[in-house]
PDB file of C-alpha atoms in Angstrom:
ATOM      1  CA  MET A   1     305.980  76.261 218.743  1.00 46.00           C
ATOM      2  CA  SER A   2     309.347  75.722 217.056  1.00 54.00           C
ATOM      3  CA  GLY A   3     309.981  76.960 213.527  1.00 57.00           C
ATOM      4  CA  ARG A   4     310.409  73.383 212.298  1.00 66.00           C
ATOM      5  CA  GLN A   5     307.084  72.279 213.829  1.00 65.00           C
ATOM      6  CA  GLN A   6     305.304  75.322 212.449  1.00 63.00           C
ATOM      7  CA  ARG A   7     306.711  74.577 208.999  1.00 83.00           C
ATOM      8  CA  ILE A   8     305.492  70.955 208.928  1.00 87.00           C
ATOM      9  CA  ASP A   9     302.065  71.947 210.270  1.00 86.00           C
ATOM     10  CA  GLU A  10     301.526  73.888 207.051  1.00 91.00           C
ATOM     11  CA  TYR A  11     301.328  70.536 205.257  1.00 94.00           C
ATOM     12  CA  ARG A  12     298.497  69.099 207.335  1.00 94.00           C
ATOM     13  CA  ILE A  13     295.193  68.475 205.554  1.00 95.00           C
ATOM     14  CA  GLU A  14     292.450  69.561 207.925  1.00 94.00           C
ATOM     15  CA  GLU A  15     289.346  69.016 205.772  1.00 95.00           C
ATOM     16  CA  GLU A  16     288.414  65.694 204.197  1.00 96.00           C
ATOM     17  CA  PRO A  17     289.275  65.735 200.466  1.00 96.00           C
ATOM     18  CA  TYR A  18     286.695  64.284 198.109  1.00 95.00           C
ATOM     19  CA  TYR A  19     287.873  60.881 196.912  1.00 95.00           C
ATOM     20  CA  LEU A  20     285.838  58.085 195.359  1.00 92.00           C
ATOM     21  CA  PRO A  21     287.575  54.705 195.803  1.00 91.00           C
ATOM     22  CA  THR A  22     287.753  52.519 192.691  1.00 87.00           C
ATOM     23  CA  GLY A  23     288.957  49.290 194.293  1.00 90.00           C
ATOM     24  CA  ASP A  24     291.036  48.093 197.218  1.00 95.00           C
ATOM     25  CA  GLU A  25     293.637  50.845 196.942  1.00 96.00           C
ATOM     26  CA  LEU A  26     292.894  52.350 200.365  1.00 97.00           C
ATOM     27  CA  ALA A  27     293.041  49.028 202.190  1.00 97.00           C
ATOM     28  CA  VAL A  28     296.328  48.099 200.504  1.00 97.00           C
ATOM     29  CA  ALA A  29     297.857  51.523 201.155  1.00 97.00           C
ATOM     30  CA  GLU A  30     296.903  51.531 204.820  1.00 97.00           C
ATOM     31  CA  ALA A  31     298.248  47.996 205.287  1.00 97.00           C
ATOM     32  CA  ALA A  32     301.515  49.022 203.620  1.00 97.00           C
ATOM     33  CA  TYR A  33     301.729  52.063 205.899  1.00 97.00           C
ATOM     34  CA  GLN A  34     301.273  49.935 209.003  1.00 96.00           C
ATOM     35  CA  ASP A  35     304.011  47.619 207.741  1.00 94.00           C
ATOM     36  CA  GLY A  36     306.398  50.474 206.947  1.00 94.00           C
ATOM     37  CA  SER A  37     306.384  49.763 203.207  1.00 96.00           C
ATOM     38  CA  PRO A  38     306.634  52.604 200.649  1.00 97.00           C
ATOM     39  CA  LEU A  39     304.037  53.093 197.901  1.00 97.00           C
ATOM     40  CA  LEU A  40     304.398  53.271 194.121  1.00 96.00           C
ATOM     41  CA  LEU A  41     301.423  54.805 192.305  1.00 96.00           C
ATOM     42  CA  LYS A  42     301.169  54.070 188.587  1.00 93.00           C
ATOM     43  CA  GLY A  43     298.681  55.597 186.186  1.00 90.00           C
ATOM     44  CA  PRO A  44     297.917  58.193 183.512  1.00 88.00           C
ATOM     45  CA  THR A  45     297.867  61.945 184.021  1.00 86.00           C
ATOM     46  CA  GLY A  46     294.951  63.368 185.967  1.00 88.00           C
ATOM     47  CA  CYS A  47     293.399  60.054 187.041  1.00 90.00           C
ATOM     48  CA  GLY A  48     293.435  60.742 190.790  1.00 92.00           C
ATOM     49  CA  LYS A  49     296.857  59.711 192.093  1.00 95.00           C
ATOM     50  CA  THR A  50     297.523  63.021 193.835  1.00 95.00           C
ATOM     51  CA  ARG A  51     293.989  63.234 195.222  1.00 96.00           C
ATOM     52  CA  PHE A  52     294.391  59.697 196.553  1.00 97.00           C
ATOM     53  CA  MET A  53     297.533  60.746 198.426  1.00 97.00           C
ATOM     54  CA  GLN A  54     295.733  63.761 199.870  1.00 97.00           C
ATOM     55  CA  TYR A  55     292.885  61.563 201.062  1.00 98.00           C
ATOM     56  CA  LEU A  56     295.281  58.968 202.477  1.00 98.00           C
ATOM     57  CA  ALA A  57     297.181  61.667 204.376  1.00 98.00           C
ATOM     58  CA  TRP A  58     293.903  62.949 205.811  1.00 98.00           C
ATOM     59  CA  ARG A  59     292.866  59.437 206.903  1.00 97.00           C
ATOM     60  CA  LEU A  60     296.255  58.746 208.477  1.00 97.00           C
ATOM     61  CA  ARG A  61     296.371  62.229 210.028  1.00 96.00           C
ATOM     62  CA  ARG A  62     299.877  62.839 208.755  1.00 97.00           C
ATOM     63  CA  PRO A  63     301.252  65.940 207.004  1.00 97.00           C
ATOM     64  CA  LEU A  64     301.684  65.507 203.236  1.00 97.00           C
ATOM     65  CA  VAL A  65     304.851  66.948 201.671  1.00 97.00           C
ATOM     66  CA  THR A  66     304.541  66.783 197.876  1.00 96.00           C
ATOM     67  CA  VAL A  67     307.455  67.238 195.474  1.00 95.00           C
ATOM     68  CA  SER A  68     306.838  67.621 191.738  1.00 93.00           C
ATOM     69  CA  CYS A  69     309.901  66.000 190.192  1.00 91.00           C
ATOM     70  CA  HIS A  70     311.668  67.455 187.140  1.00 90.00           C
ATOM     71  CA  ASP A  71     314.851  67.042 185.122  1.00 88.00           C
ATOM     72  CA  ASP A  72     316.899  69.316 187.371  1.00 89.00           C
ATOM     73  CA  LEU A  73     315.725  67.871 190.694  1.00 90.00           C
ATOM     74  CA  SER A  74     318.850  66.740 192.536  1.00 89.00           C
ATOM     75  CA  THR A  75     319.639  64.985 195.783  1.00 91.00           C
ATOM     76  CA  SER A  76     320.363  68.352 197.413  1.00 91.00           C
ATOM     77  CA  ASP A  77     316.916  69.617 196.416  1.00 92.00           C
ATOM     78  CA  LEU A  78     315.376  66.702 198.298  1.00 94.00           C
ATOM     79  CA  VAL A  79     317.719  66.394 201.272  1.00 94.00           C
ATOM     80  CA  GLY A  80     318.773  70.001 201.888  1.00 92.00           C
ATOM     81  CA  ARG A  81     321.723  72.344 201.572  1.00 92.00           C
ATOM     82  CA  TYR A  82     323.701  75.043 203.338  1.00 90.00           C
ATOM     83  CA  LEU A  83     322.521  78.588 202.636  1.00 91.00           C
ATOM     84  CA  ILE A  84     324.318  81.828 203.486  1.00 88.00           C
ATOM     85  CA  ARG A  85     322.339  83.909 205.957  1.00 86.00           C
ATOM     86  CA  SER A  86     323.772  86.968 207.693  1.00 83.00           C
ATOM     87  CA  GLY A  87     327.234  85.888 206.581  1.00 84.00           C
ATOM     88  CA  GLU A  88     326.902  82.383 208.032  1.00 88.00           C
ATOM     89  CA  ALA A  89     326.314  79.010 206.401  1.00 88.00           C
ATOM     90  CA  VAL A  90     322.998  77.689 207.771  1.00 88.00           C
ATOM     91  CA  TRP A  91     321.679  74.226 207.015  1.00 91.00           C
ATOM     92  CA  THR A  92     318.148  74.087 205.578  1.00 90.00           C
ATOM     93  CA  ASP A  93     316.287  70.785 205.379  1.00 92.00           C
ATOM     94  CA  GLY A  94     314.883  69.785 202.014  1.00 93.00           C
ATOM     95  CA  PRO A  95     311.317  68.443 201.731  1.00 95.00           C
ATOM     96  CA  LEU A  96     312.354  64.804 202.080  1.00 96.00           C
ATOM     97  CA  THR A  97     314.418  65.439 205.214  1.00 96.00           C
ATOM     98  CA  MET A  98     311.664  67.582 206.694  1.00 95.00           C
ATOM     99  CA  ALA A  99     309.152  64.765 206.130  1.00 96.00           C
ATOM    100  CA  VAL A 100     311.446  62.130 207.666  1.00 96.00           C
ATOM    101  CA  ARG A 101     312.145  64.213 210.776  1.00 95.00           C
ATOM    102  CA  ALA A 102     308.430  64.911 211.304  1.00 95.00           C
ATOM    103  CA  GLY A 103     307.140  61.431 210.504  1.00 96.00           C
ATOM    104  CA  ALA A 104     305.146  62.870 207.620  1.00 97.00           C
ATOM    105  CA  ILE A 105     304.238  61.493 204.197  1.00 97.00           C
ATOM    106  CA  CYS A 106     306.599  62.472 201.383  1.00 97.00           C
ATOM    107  CA  TYR A 107     305.058  62.113 197.912  1.00 97.00           C
ATOM    108  CA  LEU A 108     307.468  62.329 194.971  1.00 96.00           C
ATOM    109  CA  ASP A 109     305.268  62.942 191.936  1.00 94.00           C
ATOM    110  CA  GLU A 110     306.627  61.692 188.568  1.00 91.00           C
ATOM    111  CA  ILE A 111     309.744  60.264 190.172  1.00 89.00           C
ATOM    112  CA  VAL A 112     311.327  59.184 186.866  1.00 86.00           C
ATOM    113  CA  GLU A 113     311.682  62.846 185.883  1.00 87.00           C
ATOM    114  CA  ALA A 114     314.189  63.443 188.693  1.00 86.00           C
ATOM    115  CA  ARG A 115     317.919  63.074 188.175  1.00 85.00           C
ATOM    116  CA  LYS A 116     319.283  59.568 188.552  1.00 82.00           C
ATOM    117  CA  ASP A 117     321.394  60.461 191.593  1.00 82.00           C
ATOM    118  CA  THR A 118     318.230  60.843 193.678  1.00 86.00           C
ATOM    119  CA  THR A 119     318.042  57.041 193.954  1.00 84.00           C
ATOM    120  CA  VAL A 120     321.065  57.236 196.271  1.00 85.00           C
ATOM    121  CA  VAL A 121     318.831  58.640 199.024  1.00 89.00           C
ATOM    122  CA  ILE A 122     315.586  56.923 198.000  1.00 91.00           C
ATOM    123  CA  HIS A 123     316.894  53.339 198.092  1.00 93.00           C
ATOM    124  CA  PRO A 124     317.951  53.133 201.767  1.00 93.00           C
ATOM    125  CA  LEU A 125     314.759  54.955 202.736  1.00 93.00           C
ATOM    126  CA  ALA A 126     312.559  52.568 200.733  1.00 93.00           C
ATOM    127  CA  ASP A 127     313.860  49.271 202.096  1.00 91.00           C
ATOM    128  CA  ASP A 128     313.961  47.796 205.583  1.00 90.00           C
ATOM    129  CA  ARG A 129     316.724  50.196 206.632  1.00 92.00           C
ATOM    130  CA  ARG A 130     314.359  53.214 206.379  1.00 95.00           C
ATOM    131  CA  GLN A 131     317.338  55.536 206.648  1.00 94.00           C
ATOM    132  CA  LEU A 132     318.134  58.865 205.032  1.00 94.00           C
ATOM    133  CA  PRO A 133     321.833  59.676 204.652  1.00 92.00           C
ATOM    134  CA  ILE A 134     322.675  63.391 204.816  1.00 92.00           C
ATOM    135  CA  GLU A 135     326.246  63.332 203.578  1.00 89.00           C
ATOM    136  CA  LYS A 136     326.878  67.079 203.819  1.00 89.00           C
ATOM    137  CA  ARG A 137     326.191  66.948 207.556  1.00 90.00           C
ATOM    138  CA  GLY A 138     327.570  63.477 208.208  1.00 88.00           C
ATOM    139  CA  GLU A 139     324.134  62.576 209.544  1.00 90.00           C
ATOM    140  CA  LEU A 140     322.087  59.396 209.166  1.00 93.00           C
ATOM    141  CA  LEU A 141     318.389  59.786 209.926  1.00 94.00           C
ATOM    142  CA  THR A 142     316.256  56.763 210.747  1.00 95.00           C
ATOM    143  CA  ALA A 143     312.657  57.320 209.731  1.00 96.00           C
ATOM    144  CA  PRO A 144     310.083  57.007 212.512  1.00 96.00           C
ATOM    145  CA  ALA A 145     307.210  54.544 212.146  1.00 95.00           C
ATOM    146  CA  GLU A 146     304.844  57.348 211.097  1.00 96.00           C
ATOM    147  CA  PHE A 147     306.881  58.256 208.000  1.00 97.00           C
ATOM    148  CA  LEU A 148     305.659  57.108 204.576  1.00 97.00           C
ATOM    149  CA  LEU A 149     307.465  57.438 201.256  1.00 97.00           C
ATOM    150  CA  ALA A 150     305.269  57.422 198.160  1.00 97.00           C
ATOM    151  CA  VAL A 151     306.245  57.946 194.536  1.00 95.00           C
ATOM    152  CA  SER A 152     304.274  58.070 191.298  1.00 93.00           C
ATOM    153  CA  TYR A 153     304.863  57.854 187.598  1.00 88.00           C
ATOM    154  CA  ASN A 154     303.000  57.579 184.328  1.00 87.00           C
ATOM    155  CA  PRO A 155     303.937  54.335 182.504  1.00 82.00           C
ATOM    156  CA  GLY A 156     302.407  55.643 179.270  1.00 69.00           C
ATOM    157  CA  TYR A 157     304.981  58.423 178.983  1.00 60.00           C
ATOM    158  CA  GLN A 158     308.081  56.490 179.897  1.00 52.00           C
ATOM    159  CA  SER A 159     310.860  55.524 177.497  1.00 47.00           C
ATOM    160  CA  VAL A 160     313.827  53.221 177.923  1.00 43.00           C
ATOM    161  CA  LEU A 161     315.830  56.199 179.161  1.00 47.00           C
ATOM    162  CA  LYS A 162     313.160  57.214 181.694  1.00 61.00           C
ATOM    163  CA  ASP A 163     311.896  54.197 183.520  1.00 70.00           C
ATOM    164  CA  LEU A 164     312.142  52.858 187.042  1.00 74.00           C
ATOM    165  CA  LYS A 165     314.882  50.296 187.478  1.00 79.00           C
ATOM    166  CA  ALA A 166     313.945  46.919 188.901  1.00 82.00           C
ATOM    167  CA  SER A 167     316.147  47.643 191.922  1.00 84.00           C
ATOM    168  CA  THR A 168     313.934  50.652 192.671  1.00 85.00           C
ATOM    169  CA  ARG A 169     310.537  49.195 191.786  1.00 87.00           C
ATOM    170  CA  GLN A 170     310.962  46.118 193.937  1.00 91.00           C
ATOM    171  CA  ARG A 171     311.260  48.208 197.075  1.00 93.00           C
ATOM    172  CA  PHE A 172     307.663  49.436 196.750  1.00 95.00           C
ATOM    173  CA  VAL A 173     304.102  48.206 197.129  1.00 96.00           C
ATOM    174  CA  ALA A 174     302.592  49.152 193.761  1.00 95.00           C
ATOM    175  CA  LEU A 175     299.081  50.482 193.138  1.00 96.00           C
ATOM    176  CA  SER A 176     297.730  50.853 189.600  1.00 95.00           C
ATOM    177  CA  PHE A 177     295.360  53.739 188.884  1.00 94.00           C
ATOM    178  CA  ASP A 178     293.238  54.334 185.816  1.00 92.00           C
ATOM    179  CA  TYR A 179     290.339  56.525 184.859  1.00 92.00           C
ATOM    180  CA  PRO A 180     287.210  55.691 186.876  1.00 92.00           C
ATOM    181  CA  SER A 181     284.204  53.892 185.449  1.00 94.00           C
ATOM    182  CA  PRO A 182     281.875  56.249 183.512  1.00 96.00           C
ATOM    183  CA  ASP A 183     279.376  56.437 186.392  1.00 96.00           C
ATOM    184  CA  ASN A 184     282.065  57.141 188.975  1.00 95.00           C
ATOM    185  CA  GLU A 185     283.804  59.641 186.727  1.00 97.00           C
ATOM    186  CA  ALA A 186     280.528  61.490 186.172  1.00 97.00           C
ATOM    187  CA  ALA A 187     279.958  61.561 189.938  1.00 96.00           C
ATOM    188  CA  ILE A 188     283.441  63.025 190.453  1.00 96.00           C
ATOM    189  CA  VAL A 189     282.894  65.706 187.796  1.00 97.00           C
ATOM    190  CA  CYS A 190     279.538  66.610 189.368  1.00 97.00           C
ATOM    191  CA  GLN A 191     281.105  66.956 192.800  1.00 96.00           C
ATOM    192  CA  GLU A 192     284.285  68.781 191.825  1.00 96.00           C
ATOM    193  CA  ALA A 193     282.981  71.063 189.054  1.00 97.00           C
ATOM    194  CA  GLY A 194     279.444  71.632 190.327  1.00 96.00           C
ATOM    195  CA  VAL A 195     277.748  70.716 187.035  1.00 97.00           C
ATOM    196  CA  ASP A 196     274.549  68.695 186.676  1.00 96.00           C
ATOM    197  CA  VAL A 197     274.678  64.960 186.089  1.00 97.00           C
ATOM    198  CA  ASP A 198     273.604  65.095 182.428  1.00 97.00           C
ATOM    199  CA  LEU A 199     276.387  67.499 181.514  1.00 97.00           C
ATOM    200  CA  ALA A 200     278.870  65.453 183.544  1.00 98.00           C
ATOM    201  CA  ARG A 201     277.904  62.289 181.679  1.00 97.00           C
ATOM    202  CA  SER A 202     278.331  64.037 178.328  1.00 98.00           C
ATOM    203  CA  LEU A 203     281.773  65.274 179.338  1.00 98.00           C
ATOM    204  CA  VAL A 204     282.718  61.748 180.369  1.00 98.00           C
ATOM    205  CA  LYS A 205     281.556  60.465 176.966  1.00 97.00           C
ATOM    206  CA  LEU A 206     283.758  63.081 175.310  1.00 97.00           C
ATOM    207  CA  ALA A 207     286.707  61.948 177.411  1.00 97.00           C
ATOM    208  CA  GLY A 208     286.121  58.334 176.393  1.00 96.00           C
ATOM    209  CA  MET A 209     286.099  59.331 172.730  1.00 96.00           C
ATOM    210  CA  THR A 210     289.376  61.240 173.042  1.00 96.00           C
ATOM    211  CA  ARG A 211     290.957  58.284 174.812  1.00 93.00           C
ATOM    212  CA  GLY A 212     290.130  56.242 171.737  1.00 91.00           C
ATOM    213  CA  LEU A 213     292.422  58.472 169.659  1.00 92.00           C
ATOM    214  CA  LYS A 214     295.575  56.922 171.109  1.00 81.00           C
ATOM    215  CA  ASP A 215     296.130  54.866 167.945  1.00 78.00           C
ATOM    216  CA  SER A 216     295.749  58.052 165.888  1.00 83.00           C
ATOM    217  CA  GLY A 217     298.712  59.787 167.510  1.00 85.00           C
ATOM    218  CA  LEU A 218     297.246  61.294 170.676  1.00 89.00           C
ATOM    219  CA  PRO A 219     299.537  60.270 173.573  1.00 85.00           C
ATOM    220  CA  GLU A 220     296.735  60.422 176.143  1.00 88.00           C
ATOM    221  CA  GLY A 221     293.062  61.292 176.085  1.00 93.00           C
ATOM    222  CA  ALA A 222     291.249  63.754 178.325  1.00 95.00           C
ATOM    223  CA  SER A 223     291.858  63.177 182.014  1.00 95.00           C
ATOM    224  CA  THR A 224     289.292  63.472 184.769  1.00 96.00           C
ATOM    225  CA  ARG A 225     291.137  66.643 185.790  1.00 95.00           C
ATOM    226  CA  LEU A 226     290.481  68.199 182.371  1.00 96.00           C
ATOM    227  CA  LEU A 227     286.789  67.361 182.614  1.00 97.00           C
ATOM    228  CA  ILE A 228     286.592  69.130 185.968  1.00 97.00           C
ATOM    229  CA  GLN A 229     288.325  72.184 184.507  1.00 97.00           C
ATOM    230  CA  THR A 230     285.884  72.139 181.591  1.00 98.00           C
ATOM    231  CA  GLY A 231     282.925  71.964 183.951  1.00 98.00           C
ATOM    232  CA  LYS A 232     284.220  74.902 185.966  1.00 98.00           C
ATOM    233  CA  LEU A 233     284.505  77.017 182.799  1.00 98.00           C
ATOM    234  CA  ILE A 234     280.908  76.165 181.906  1.00 98.00           C
ATOM    235  CA  ILE A 235     279.735  77.084 185.404  1.00 97.00           C
ATOM    236  CA  ARG A 236     281.461  80.447 184.906  1.00 97.00           C
ATOM    237  CA  GLY A 237     279.343  81.096 181.826  1.00 97.00           C
ATOM    238  CA  ILE A 238     281.602  79.891 179.024  1.00 97.00           C
ATOM    239  CA  PRO A 239     279.561  78.173 176.257  1.00 97.00           C
ATOM    240  CA  VAL A 240     279.924  74.405 176.371  1.00 97.00           C
ATOM    241  CA  LYS A 241     281.616  73.940 172.992  1.00 97.00           C
ATOM    242  CA  ILE A 242     284.102  76.742 173.652  1.00 97.00           C
ATOM    243  CA  ALA A 243     284.871  75.352 177.106  1.00 98.00           C
ATOM    244  CA  CYS A 244     285.419  71.858 175.681  1.00 97.00           C
ATOM    245  CA  ARG A 245     287.765  73.136 173.013  1.00 97.00           C
ATOM    246  CA  ALA A 246     289.754  75.318 175.432  1.00 97.00           C
ATOM    247  CA  ALA A 247     290.016  72.842 178.321  1.00 97.00           C
ATOM    248  CA  VAL A 248     290.078  69.559 176.403  1.00 97.00           C
ATOM    249  CA  SER A 249     291.062  69.760 172.712  1.00 97.00           C
ATOM    250  CA  GLU A 250     293.626  72.543 172.890  1.00 96.00           C
ATOM    251  CA  ALA A 251     295.029  71.165 176.137  1.00 95.00           C
ATOM    252  CA  LEU A 252     295.672  67.771 174.523  1.00 95.00           C
ATOM    253  CA  THR A 253     297.263  68.612 171.179  1.00 95.00           C
ATOM    254  CA  ASP A 254     298.355  71.165 168.582  1.00 95.00           C
ATOM    255  CA  ASP A 255     297.803  68.763 165.676  1.00 94.00           C
ATOM    256  CA  ARG A 256     295.197  70.214 163.296  1.00 94.00           C
ATOM    257  CA  GLU A 257     293.794  66.854 162.240  1.00 94.00           C
ATOM    258  CA  LEU A 258     293.357  65.705 165.813  1.00 94.00           C
ATOM    259  CA  LEU A 259     291.794  69.045 166.744  1.00 96.00           C
ATOM    260  CA  ALA A 260     289.351  68.701 163.870  1.00 96.00           C
ATOM    261  CA  ALA A 261     288.476  65.173 164.968  1.00 95.00           C
ATOM    262  CA  MET A 262     287.806  66.367 168.513  1.00 96.00           C
ATOM    263  CA  ASP A 263     285.716  69.282 167.221  1.00 96.00           C
ATOM    264  CA  GLU A 264     283.484  66.722 165.523  1.00 96.00           C
ATOM    265  CA  MET A 265     283.243  64.762 168.760  1.00 97.00           C
ATOM    266  CA  ILE A 266     282.232  67.892 170.672  1.00 97.00           C
ATOM    267  CA  SER A 267     279.620  68.820 168.060  1.00 97.00           C
ATOM    268  CA  SER A 268     278.138  65.322 168.201  1.00 96.00           C
ATOM    269  CA  LEU A 269     277.614  65.581 171.962  1.00 96.00           C
ATOM    270  CA  PHE A 270     276.669  69.223 172.544  1.00 94.00           C
TER     271      PHE A 270
END
């Protein structure tokens, strides 16, 4: 097995991830994949976008290369660069190039956080050209049919300075994600955290109450991810109120008034 093949095999998802569909997102995503169209996932933090991509990769039987984007993420970080090894300059593929070569899925999480120059390589890969220019090597890769580009972002956190341009957005098939219905969210918390259904439902009620604080200055309420973390603390023996404060309240804000409001919510439920 070649080193390149061994490297991409590390990104294969062998076991089925737990995912509870909330609509037609799987059907749309699979149709887009068959058509060679890239995906844009929109939704708040911790609502299941990453888990959806893991489940989709498992269903499609393709490796999933995930990149968490940040302010310093450059084109070279995605495409690759020359590194000095044993006194020689050796080319090393970046995650995007590795995914294109292998016909894998490349998932760029929170794409608007990356530097603006990354659109130079994303645009030709996201339209009907499906090509990745590697300028430093004078190489132009054409993505195989199995390759899928997917990006995500959180519309609630974006400003005028950090938003997807129309020229970028209109290259993608867009899927909107939100928090699941209370029953589905409780089922997810039960499955992922291992708590009983009554506790899961109470945690979901708490999440709904925190999400109602948006007009009071809380950017986002408790995510499904936070509820799972809370449940895991409780399973480990942490008292419910302490777990809720540590994994929900303190994770959401440092504002004393908001913390006090959430303490009252916790006390009303537990």
